[in-house]
XYZ file of C-alpha atoms in Angstrom:
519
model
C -24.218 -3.405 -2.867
C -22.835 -0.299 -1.217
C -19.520 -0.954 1.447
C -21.438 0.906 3.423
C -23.586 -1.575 4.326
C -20.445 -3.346 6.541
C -20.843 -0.322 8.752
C -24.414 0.063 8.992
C -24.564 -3.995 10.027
C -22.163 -3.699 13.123
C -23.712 -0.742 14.365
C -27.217 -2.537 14.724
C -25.542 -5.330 16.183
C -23.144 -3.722 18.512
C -23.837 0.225 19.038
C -22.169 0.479 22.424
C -18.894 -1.384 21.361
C -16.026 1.161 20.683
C -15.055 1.587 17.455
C -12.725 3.748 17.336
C -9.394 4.847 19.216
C -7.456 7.807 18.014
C -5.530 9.765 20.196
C -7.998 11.420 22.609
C -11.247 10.086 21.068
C -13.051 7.554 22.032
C -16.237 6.681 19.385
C -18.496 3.687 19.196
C -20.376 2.208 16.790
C -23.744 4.021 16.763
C -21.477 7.393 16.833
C -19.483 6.512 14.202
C -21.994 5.338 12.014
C -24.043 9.327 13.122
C -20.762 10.954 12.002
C -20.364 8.619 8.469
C -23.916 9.804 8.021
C -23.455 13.157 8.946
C -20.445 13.613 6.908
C -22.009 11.965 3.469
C -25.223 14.418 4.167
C -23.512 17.377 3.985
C -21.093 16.205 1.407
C -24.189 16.212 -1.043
C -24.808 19.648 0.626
C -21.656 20.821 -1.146
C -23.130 19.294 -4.287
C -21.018 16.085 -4.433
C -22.741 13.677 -6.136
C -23.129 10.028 -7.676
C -19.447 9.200 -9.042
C -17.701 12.418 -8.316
C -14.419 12.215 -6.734
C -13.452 13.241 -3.169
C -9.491 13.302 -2.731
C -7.453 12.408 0.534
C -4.203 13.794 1.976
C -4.188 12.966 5.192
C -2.505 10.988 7.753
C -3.778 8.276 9.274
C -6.882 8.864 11.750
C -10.462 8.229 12.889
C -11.526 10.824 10.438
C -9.670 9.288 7.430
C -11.623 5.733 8.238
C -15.233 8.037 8.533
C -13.990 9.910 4.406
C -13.827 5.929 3.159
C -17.106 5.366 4.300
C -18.885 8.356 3.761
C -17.775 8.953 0.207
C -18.429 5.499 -0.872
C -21.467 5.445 0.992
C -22.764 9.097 -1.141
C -21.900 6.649 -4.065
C -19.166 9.383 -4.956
C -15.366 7.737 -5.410
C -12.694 7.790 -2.665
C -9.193 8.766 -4.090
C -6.196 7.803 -1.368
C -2.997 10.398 -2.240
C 0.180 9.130 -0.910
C 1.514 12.042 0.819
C 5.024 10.720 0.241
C 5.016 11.600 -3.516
C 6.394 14.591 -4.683
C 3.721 17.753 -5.035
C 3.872 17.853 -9.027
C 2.554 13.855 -9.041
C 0.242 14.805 -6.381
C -0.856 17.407 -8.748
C -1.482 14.518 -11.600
C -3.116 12.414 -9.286
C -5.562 15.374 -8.536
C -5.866 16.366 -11.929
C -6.224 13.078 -13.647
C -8.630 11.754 -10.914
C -10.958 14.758 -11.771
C -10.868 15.446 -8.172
C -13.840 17.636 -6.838
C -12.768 18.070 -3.425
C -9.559 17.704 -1.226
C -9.917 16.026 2.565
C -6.313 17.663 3.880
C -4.988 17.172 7.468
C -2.744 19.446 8.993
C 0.398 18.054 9.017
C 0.242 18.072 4.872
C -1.696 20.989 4.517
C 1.477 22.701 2.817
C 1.475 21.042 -0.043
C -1.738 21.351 -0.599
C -1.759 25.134 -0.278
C 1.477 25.182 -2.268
C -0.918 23.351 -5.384
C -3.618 24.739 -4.949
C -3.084 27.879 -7.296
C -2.835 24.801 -10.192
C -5.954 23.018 -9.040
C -8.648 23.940 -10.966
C -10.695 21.356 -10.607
C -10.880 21.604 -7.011
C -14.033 23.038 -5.467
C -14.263 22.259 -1.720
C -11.275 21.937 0.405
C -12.181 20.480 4.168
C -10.057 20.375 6.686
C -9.749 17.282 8.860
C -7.149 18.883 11.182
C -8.533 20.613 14.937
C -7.310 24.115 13.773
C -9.631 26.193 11.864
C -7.182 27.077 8.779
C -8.430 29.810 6.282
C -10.240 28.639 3.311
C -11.280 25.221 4.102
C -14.338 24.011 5.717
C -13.652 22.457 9.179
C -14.263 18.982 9.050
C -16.732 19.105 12.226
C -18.363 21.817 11.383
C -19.143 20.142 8.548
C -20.362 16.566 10.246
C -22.691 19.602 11.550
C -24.341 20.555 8.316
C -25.563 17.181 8.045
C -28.434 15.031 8.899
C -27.910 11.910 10.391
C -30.010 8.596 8.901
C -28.099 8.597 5.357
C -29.228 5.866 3.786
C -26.186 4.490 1.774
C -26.813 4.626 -1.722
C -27.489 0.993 -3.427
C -25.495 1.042 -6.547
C -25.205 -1.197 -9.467
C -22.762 -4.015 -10.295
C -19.727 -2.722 -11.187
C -19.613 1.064 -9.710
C -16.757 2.257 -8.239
C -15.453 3.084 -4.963
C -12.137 4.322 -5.207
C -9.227 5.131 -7.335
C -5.876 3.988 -5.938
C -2.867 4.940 -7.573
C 0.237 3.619 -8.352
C 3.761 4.435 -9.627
C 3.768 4.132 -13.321
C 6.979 3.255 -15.454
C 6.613 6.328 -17.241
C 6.519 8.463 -14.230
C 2.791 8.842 -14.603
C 0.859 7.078 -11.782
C -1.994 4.708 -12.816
C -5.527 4.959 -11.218
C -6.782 1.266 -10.075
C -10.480 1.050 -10.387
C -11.991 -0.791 -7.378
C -15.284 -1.098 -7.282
C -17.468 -2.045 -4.560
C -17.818 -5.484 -5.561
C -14.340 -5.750 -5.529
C -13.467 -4.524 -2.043
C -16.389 -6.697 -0.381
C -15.100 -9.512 -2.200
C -11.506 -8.916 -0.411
C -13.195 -8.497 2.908
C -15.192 -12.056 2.481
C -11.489 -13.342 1.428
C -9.608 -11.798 4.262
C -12.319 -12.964 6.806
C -11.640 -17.066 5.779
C -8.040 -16.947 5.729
C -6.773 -14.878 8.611
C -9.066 -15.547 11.461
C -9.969 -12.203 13.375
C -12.484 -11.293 15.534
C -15.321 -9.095 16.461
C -13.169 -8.567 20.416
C -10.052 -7.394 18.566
C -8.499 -4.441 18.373
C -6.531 -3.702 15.189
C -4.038 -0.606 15.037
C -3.657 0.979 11.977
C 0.270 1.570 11.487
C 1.027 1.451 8.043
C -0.555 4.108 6.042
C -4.238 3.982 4.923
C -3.114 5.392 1.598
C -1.711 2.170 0.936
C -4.392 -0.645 0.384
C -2.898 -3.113 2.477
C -4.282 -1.174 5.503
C -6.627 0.617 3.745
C -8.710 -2.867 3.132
C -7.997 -3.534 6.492
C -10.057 -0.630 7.686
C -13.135 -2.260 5.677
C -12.531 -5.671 7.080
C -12.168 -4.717 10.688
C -15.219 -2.381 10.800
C -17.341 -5.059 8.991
C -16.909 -7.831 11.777
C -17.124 -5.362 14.105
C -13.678 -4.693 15.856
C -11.916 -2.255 17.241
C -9.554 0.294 15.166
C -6.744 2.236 16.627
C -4.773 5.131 14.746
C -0.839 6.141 14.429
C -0.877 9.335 12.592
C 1.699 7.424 10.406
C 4.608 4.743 11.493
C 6.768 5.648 14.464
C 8.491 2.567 16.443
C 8.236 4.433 19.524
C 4.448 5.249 19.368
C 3.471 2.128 18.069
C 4.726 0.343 21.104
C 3.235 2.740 23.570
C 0.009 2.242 21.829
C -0.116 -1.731 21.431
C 0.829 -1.529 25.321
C -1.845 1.037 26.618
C -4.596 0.196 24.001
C -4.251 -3.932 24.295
C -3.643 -4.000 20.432
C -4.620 -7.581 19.520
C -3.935 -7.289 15.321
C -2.220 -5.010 12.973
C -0.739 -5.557 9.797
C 3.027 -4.256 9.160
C 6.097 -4.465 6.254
C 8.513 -6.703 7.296
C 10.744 -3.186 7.811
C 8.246 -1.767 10.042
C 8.177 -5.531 12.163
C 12.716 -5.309 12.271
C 12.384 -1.308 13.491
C 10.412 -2.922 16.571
C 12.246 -5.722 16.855
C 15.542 -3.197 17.150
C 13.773 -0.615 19.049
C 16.365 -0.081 22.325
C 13.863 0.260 24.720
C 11.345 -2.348 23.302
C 11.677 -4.844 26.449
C 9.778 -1.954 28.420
C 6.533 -2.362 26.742
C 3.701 -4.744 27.775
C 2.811 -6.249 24.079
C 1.486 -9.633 25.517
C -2.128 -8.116 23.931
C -0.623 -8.893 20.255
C -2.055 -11.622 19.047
C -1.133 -12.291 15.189
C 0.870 -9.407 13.153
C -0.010 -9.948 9.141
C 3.027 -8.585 7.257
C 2.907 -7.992 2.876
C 4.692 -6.211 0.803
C 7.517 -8.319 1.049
C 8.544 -11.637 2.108
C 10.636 -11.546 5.917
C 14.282 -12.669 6.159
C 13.276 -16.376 7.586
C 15.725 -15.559 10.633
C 14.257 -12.211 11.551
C 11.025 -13.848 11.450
C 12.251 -16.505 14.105
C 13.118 -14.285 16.299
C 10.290 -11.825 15.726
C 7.689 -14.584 16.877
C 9.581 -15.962 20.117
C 10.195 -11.834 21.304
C 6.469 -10.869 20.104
C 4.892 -13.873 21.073
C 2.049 -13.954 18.801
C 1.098 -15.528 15.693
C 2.135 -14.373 12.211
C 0.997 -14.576 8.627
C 1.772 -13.264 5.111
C -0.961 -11.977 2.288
C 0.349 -11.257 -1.011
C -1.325 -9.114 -3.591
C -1.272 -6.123 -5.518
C -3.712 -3.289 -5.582
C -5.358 -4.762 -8.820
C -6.343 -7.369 -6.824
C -7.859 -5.289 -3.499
C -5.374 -6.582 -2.691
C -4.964 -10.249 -1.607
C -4.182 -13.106 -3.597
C -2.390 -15.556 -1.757
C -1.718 -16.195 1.780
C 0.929 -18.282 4.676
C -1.133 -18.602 7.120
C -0.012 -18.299 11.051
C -0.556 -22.803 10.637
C 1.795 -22.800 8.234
C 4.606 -20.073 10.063
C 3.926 -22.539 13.609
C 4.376 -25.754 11.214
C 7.398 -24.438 9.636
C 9.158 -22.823 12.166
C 8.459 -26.740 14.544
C 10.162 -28.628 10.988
C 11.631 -26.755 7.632
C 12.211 -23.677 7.741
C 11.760 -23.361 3.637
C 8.357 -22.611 3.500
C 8.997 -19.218 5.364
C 10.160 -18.449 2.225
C 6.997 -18.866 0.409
C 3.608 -16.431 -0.011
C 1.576 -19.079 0.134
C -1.625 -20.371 -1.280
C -4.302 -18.808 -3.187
C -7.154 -17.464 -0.728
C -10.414 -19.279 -1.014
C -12.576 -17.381 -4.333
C -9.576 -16.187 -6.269
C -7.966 -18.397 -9.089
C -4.548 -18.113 -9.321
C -1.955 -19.849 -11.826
C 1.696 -19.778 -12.508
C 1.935 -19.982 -16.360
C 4.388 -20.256 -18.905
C 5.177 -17.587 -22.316
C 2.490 -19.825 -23.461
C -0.271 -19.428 -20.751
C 0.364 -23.462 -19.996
C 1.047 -23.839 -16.399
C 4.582 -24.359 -15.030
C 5.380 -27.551 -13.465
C 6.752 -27.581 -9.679
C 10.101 -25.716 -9.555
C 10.008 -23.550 -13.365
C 9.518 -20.078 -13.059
C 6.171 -18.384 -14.646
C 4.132 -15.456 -14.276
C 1.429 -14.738 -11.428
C -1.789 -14.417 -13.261
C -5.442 -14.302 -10.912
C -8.999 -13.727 -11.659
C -12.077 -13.746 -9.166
C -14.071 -11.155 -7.916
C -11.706 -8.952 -6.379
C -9.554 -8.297 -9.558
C -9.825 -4.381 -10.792
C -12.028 -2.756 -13.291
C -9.077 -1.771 -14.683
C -6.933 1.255 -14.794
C -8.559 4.801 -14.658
C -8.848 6.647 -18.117
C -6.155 4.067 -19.803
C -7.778 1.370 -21.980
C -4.462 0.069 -23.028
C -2.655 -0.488 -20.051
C -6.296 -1.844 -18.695
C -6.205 -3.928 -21.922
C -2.450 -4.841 -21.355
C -3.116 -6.471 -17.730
C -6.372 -8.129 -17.791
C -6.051 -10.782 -20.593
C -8.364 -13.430 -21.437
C -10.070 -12.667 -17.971
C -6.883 -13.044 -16.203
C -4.963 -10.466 -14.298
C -1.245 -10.097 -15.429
C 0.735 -9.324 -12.284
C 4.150 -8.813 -13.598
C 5.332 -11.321 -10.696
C 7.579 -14.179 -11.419
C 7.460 -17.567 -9.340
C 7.328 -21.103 -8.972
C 5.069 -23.079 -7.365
C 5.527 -26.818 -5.401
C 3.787 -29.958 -5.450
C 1.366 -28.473 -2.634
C 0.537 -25.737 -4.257
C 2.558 -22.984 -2.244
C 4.086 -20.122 -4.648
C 7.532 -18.963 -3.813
C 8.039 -15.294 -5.350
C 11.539 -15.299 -7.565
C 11.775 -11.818 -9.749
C 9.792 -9.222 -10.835
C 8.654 -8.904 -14.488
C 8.719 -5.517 -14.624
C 11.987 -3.466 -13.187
C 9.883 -2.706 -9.836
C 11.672 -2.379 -6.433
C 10.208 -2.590 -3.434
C 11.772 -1.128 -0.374
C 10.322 -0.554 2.866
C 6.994 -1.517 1.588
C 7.146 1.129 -1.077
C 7.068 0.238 -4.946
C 9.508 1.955 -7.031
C 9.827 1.440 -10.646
C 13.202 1.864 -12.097
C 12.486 3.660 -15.612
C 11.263 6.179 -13.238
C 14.635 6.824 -11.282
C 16.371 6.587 -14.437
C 14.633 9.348 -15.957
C 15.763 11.704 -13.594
C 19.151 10.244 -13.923
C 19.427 10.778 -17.209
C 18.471 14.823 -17.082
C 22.251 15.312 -15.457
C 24.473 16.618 -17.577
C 27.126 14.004 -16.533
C 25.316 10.888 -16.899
C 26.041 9.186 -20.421
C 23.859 5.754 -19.251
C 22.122 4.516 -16.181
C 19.963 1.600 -14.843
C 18.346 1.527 -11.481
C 18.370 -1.952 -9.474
C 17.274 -3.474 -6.232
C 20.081 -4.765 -4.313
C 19.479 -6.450 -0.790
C 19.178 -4.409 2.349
C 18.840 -5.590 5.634
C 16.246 -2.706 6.911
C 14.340 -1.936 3.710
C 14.092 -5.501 1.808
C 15.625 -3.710 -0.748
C 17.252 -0.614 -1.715
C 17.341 1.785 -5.003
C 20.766 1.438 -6.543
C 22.220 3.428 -9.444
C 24.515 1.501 -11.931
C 26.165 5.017 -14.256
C 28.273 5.640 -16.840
C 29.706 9.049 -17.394
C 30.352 11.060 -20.581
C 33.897 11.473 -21.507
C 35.639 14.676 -18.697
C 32.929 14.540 -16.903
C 33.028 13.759 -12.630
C 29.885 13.238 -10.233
C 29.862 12.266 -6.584
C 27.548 9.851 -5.106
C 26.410 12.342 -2.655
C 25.849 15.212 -5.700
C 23.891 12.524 -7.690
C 21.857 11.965 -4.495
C 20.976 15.407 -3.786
C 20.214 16.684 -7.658
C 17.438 13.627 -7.297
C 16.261 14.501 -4.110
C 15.187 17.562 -6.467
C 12.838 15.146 -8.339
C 11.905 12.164 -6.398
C 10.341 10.964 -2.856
C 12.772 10.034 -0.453
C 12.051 6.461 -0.712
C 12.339 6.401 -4.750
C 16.239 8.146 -4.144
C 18.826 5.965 -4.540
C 20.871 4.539 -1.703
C 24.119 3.741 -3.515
C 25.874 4.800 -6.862
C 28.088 2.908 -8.730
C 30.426 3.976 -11.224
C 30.970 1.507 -13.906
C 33.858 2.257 -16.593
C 33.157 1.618 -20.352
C 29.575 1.105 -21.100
C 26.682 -0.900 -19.290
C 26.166 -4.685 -20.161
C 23.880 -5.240 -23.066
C 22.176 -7.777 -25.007
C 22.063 -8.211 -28.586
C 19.083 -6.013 -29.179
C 21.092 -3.350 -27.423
C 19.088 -3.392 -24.138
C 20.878 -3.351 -20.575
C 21.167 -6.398 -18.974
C 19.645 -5.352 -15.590
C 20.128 -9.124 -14.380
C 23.843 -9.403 -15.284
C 24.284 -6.170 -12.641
C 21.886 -7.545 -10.513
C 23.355 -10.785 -10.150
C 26.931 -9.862 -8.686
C 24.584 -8.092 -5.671
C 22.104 -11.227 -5.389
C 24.974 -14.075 -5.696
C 24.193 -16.419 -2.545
C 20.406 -15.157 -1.867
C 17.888 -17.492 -1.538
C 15.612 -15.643 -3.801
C 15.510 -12.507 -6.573
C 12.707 -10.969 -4.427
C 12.922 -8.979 -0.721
């Protein structure tokens, strides 16, 4: 099995069809497929082989879809960098990945060039940007040191295709293994739940960093449709290009989906083309939802997952939003069921699963689940139990099977789509010399889900400003790990009697009157 494969099938079935639409190129699918071949040719011409790793920081475009499927296709492993990190976890991503080569756009090429003196490991750096920029290979001068005809490399059970990273709670992000198996098995999951087709054509908004869209790419060039590219998520642009391009599908946080909905000048754009929006990441206020299907017009559905899982696990399908939003509205509320060849349970302390309305853990097995995480057999050994993956997840489940997200196991926030765990705020809190305790929280935010708030003590004379705090971890942190708010509490923190903060006791006075623990 090689991904690969997906590719090579819908160009011998549809060679003239366009593939791809990305700002001023227009490519179908015999091109494309040329250019994939061209590009994992002379990829082995730099002496990338079998299970080396090819690194990308890029924004999204048709040249970041053609790196995920000629890396993968060399049977070398893909390794998305989210750009929005700061450079010194880029760096440990790079490092820790054992990174051979760097795929770097122009818009991020600074930070590269910044690391790069602390990249050792690094051999070929290609540029994917139209500029020639001094020591990198131009990306299409490389496409022309290949030979088209690659034959994708047929690979054994269990090899991988990428590493995709995510925050850590010690600050240290963890590498998922996917292997091929895995990412097929998504795309034959994704293909019986959500009902697209070869005539659509699906923009790629969120980032392809992210595996929400990043799956999405492999889906939608397996059956054959159409991809469009945002360089990355701009209300503005993605409404011109949904109205000029006749965007059918996409897939979108629920913040991205309430920027549109606001935009001012929305109402000037022809989007009758959309025909479903699939939103993760979160579940959608049930009353921005409403109104986001009667002003879009289209369908909608919800996938839940994780990248262990490649990443779907459960789905509310656009039945269930039309069904709920003609009756009860409670459903909307839900992520679903599981998707047809993935087990999932709710279970107890005891692995015994919960009865309808008691809270348990999300645990999932099936094809798609991860290899496990790169270079760390305990936290591997940690998640995947018994065959089962662990997601950390909290939830209860109803008599017909639908799973209603309540809490998160671990201390993870998730705001505007982006995971942020706590211990990893807090450990930049606590390196200022004013702060005597902290604990980070989510607390609900009408744009981002969620947002990243700081509960403090201080040490005895000591003052700090909300807007100091703010900008000594702007030092540290992304912008979307910062927090939004700072709260000053007098005394000490709540605590247990083990002498651990009660996160839920400062949680609760922010949560009183939600429906759920979970944005």
């Amino acid at each position: 099995m090689n991904i690969a494969d997906g590719l090579k099938k819908a160009a011998a079935l549809n060679p003239a069809k366009t593939a791809v639409i990305c700002g001023g190129a227009r490519l179908n699918f015999e091109k494309l497929s040329e250019r994939v071949d061209r590009l994992s040719s002379a990829l082995a011409g730099l002496g990338l082989k079998r299970r080396d790793k090819v690194a990308i920081l890029a924004l999204n475009c048709h040249r970041y879809l053609e790196t995920y499927y000629a890396v993968p296709q060399l049977g070398a492993i893909v390794v998305p960098v989210n750009f929005r990190l700061p450079p010194q976890e880029i760096k440990y991503i790079l490092d820790h990945s054992e990174s051979r080569a760097l795929v770097v756009d122009d818009a991020l090429a600074p930070i590269a060039e910044g690391l790069r003196p602390q990249l050792p490991l690094i051999e070929s750096y290609i540029s994917i940007g139209d500029e020639p920029r001094e020591g990198y290979i131009a990306f299409e001068e490389l496409l022309e040191r290949g030979a088209p005809g690659f034959e994708p490399e047929q690979l054994e059970d269990g090899e991988l295709l990428g590493l995709f990273y995510t925050s850590g709670t010690t600050g240290e992000p963890k590498g998922v293994m996917l292997t091929h198996r895995n990412v097929q098995s998504n795309v034959d999951h994704s293909d019986l739940v959500f009902q697209y087709f070869p005539d659509d054509i699906y923009l790629h908004a969120a980032p392809m960093f992210h595996l929400a869209d990043g799956a999405a790419a492999f889906s939608n060039t397996a059956r054959g449709a159409t991809q469009a590219f945002t360089p990355r998520f701009d209300p503005t642009e993605v409404l011109e290009v949904i109205s000029r391009e006749r965007v059918t599908t996409t897939v979108l946080v629920p913040t991205m989906i309430n920027l549109l909905l606001h935009h001012p000048n929305r109402e000037s754009y022809d989007l009758s083309s959309l025909r479903q929006i699939t939103y993760g990441a979160s579940p959608i206020a049930p009353e921005t939802l409403r109104r986001s299907m009667e002003v879009f017009g289209c369908r909608f559905a919800q996938g839940y997952g994780l990248t262990e899982a490649a990443p779907l696990l459960t789905v509310l399908s656009a039945a269930d939003h039309a069904d709920t939003m003609k009756q009860d509205m409670h459903l909307l509320a839900s992520c679903g069921k599981p998707v047809p060849g993935v087990d999932v349970r709710v279970v107890d302390s005891g692995d015994r699963d919960v009865r309808p309305g008691e809270v348990g853990e999300i645990i999932a097995r099936g094809a798609n689940i991860m290899a496990g995480y790169w270079k760390r057999p305990e936290d591997t050994a940690n998640a995947i139990r018994g065959g089962w993956l662990r997601t950390g997840d909290l939830a209860t489940v109803d008599a017909e099977g639908y799973l209603y997200l309540v809490d998160r196991k671990k201390d993870m926030i998730v705001t505007g789509g982006e995971n942020v765990f706590s211990t990893e705020v807090e450990a930049v809190l606590f390196k200022h010399p004013s702060i005597r305790e902290a604990a980070v929280i989510g607390v609900p935010d009408e744009t981002w889900g969620e947002a990243v708030h700081a509960c403090i003590t201080l040490n005895e004379n000591h003052h700090v400003s909300e807007e100091e705090l703010i900008d000594y971890c702007r030092e540290y942190l992304a912008i979307y790990k910062l927090p939004r708010s700072v709260e000053v509490l007098d005394g000490e923190l709540p605590k247990g009697g083990t002498g651990k903060i009660l996160k839920k006791e400062l949680r609760e006075r922010h949560w009183k009157g939600q429906a759920r623990r979970i944005s």
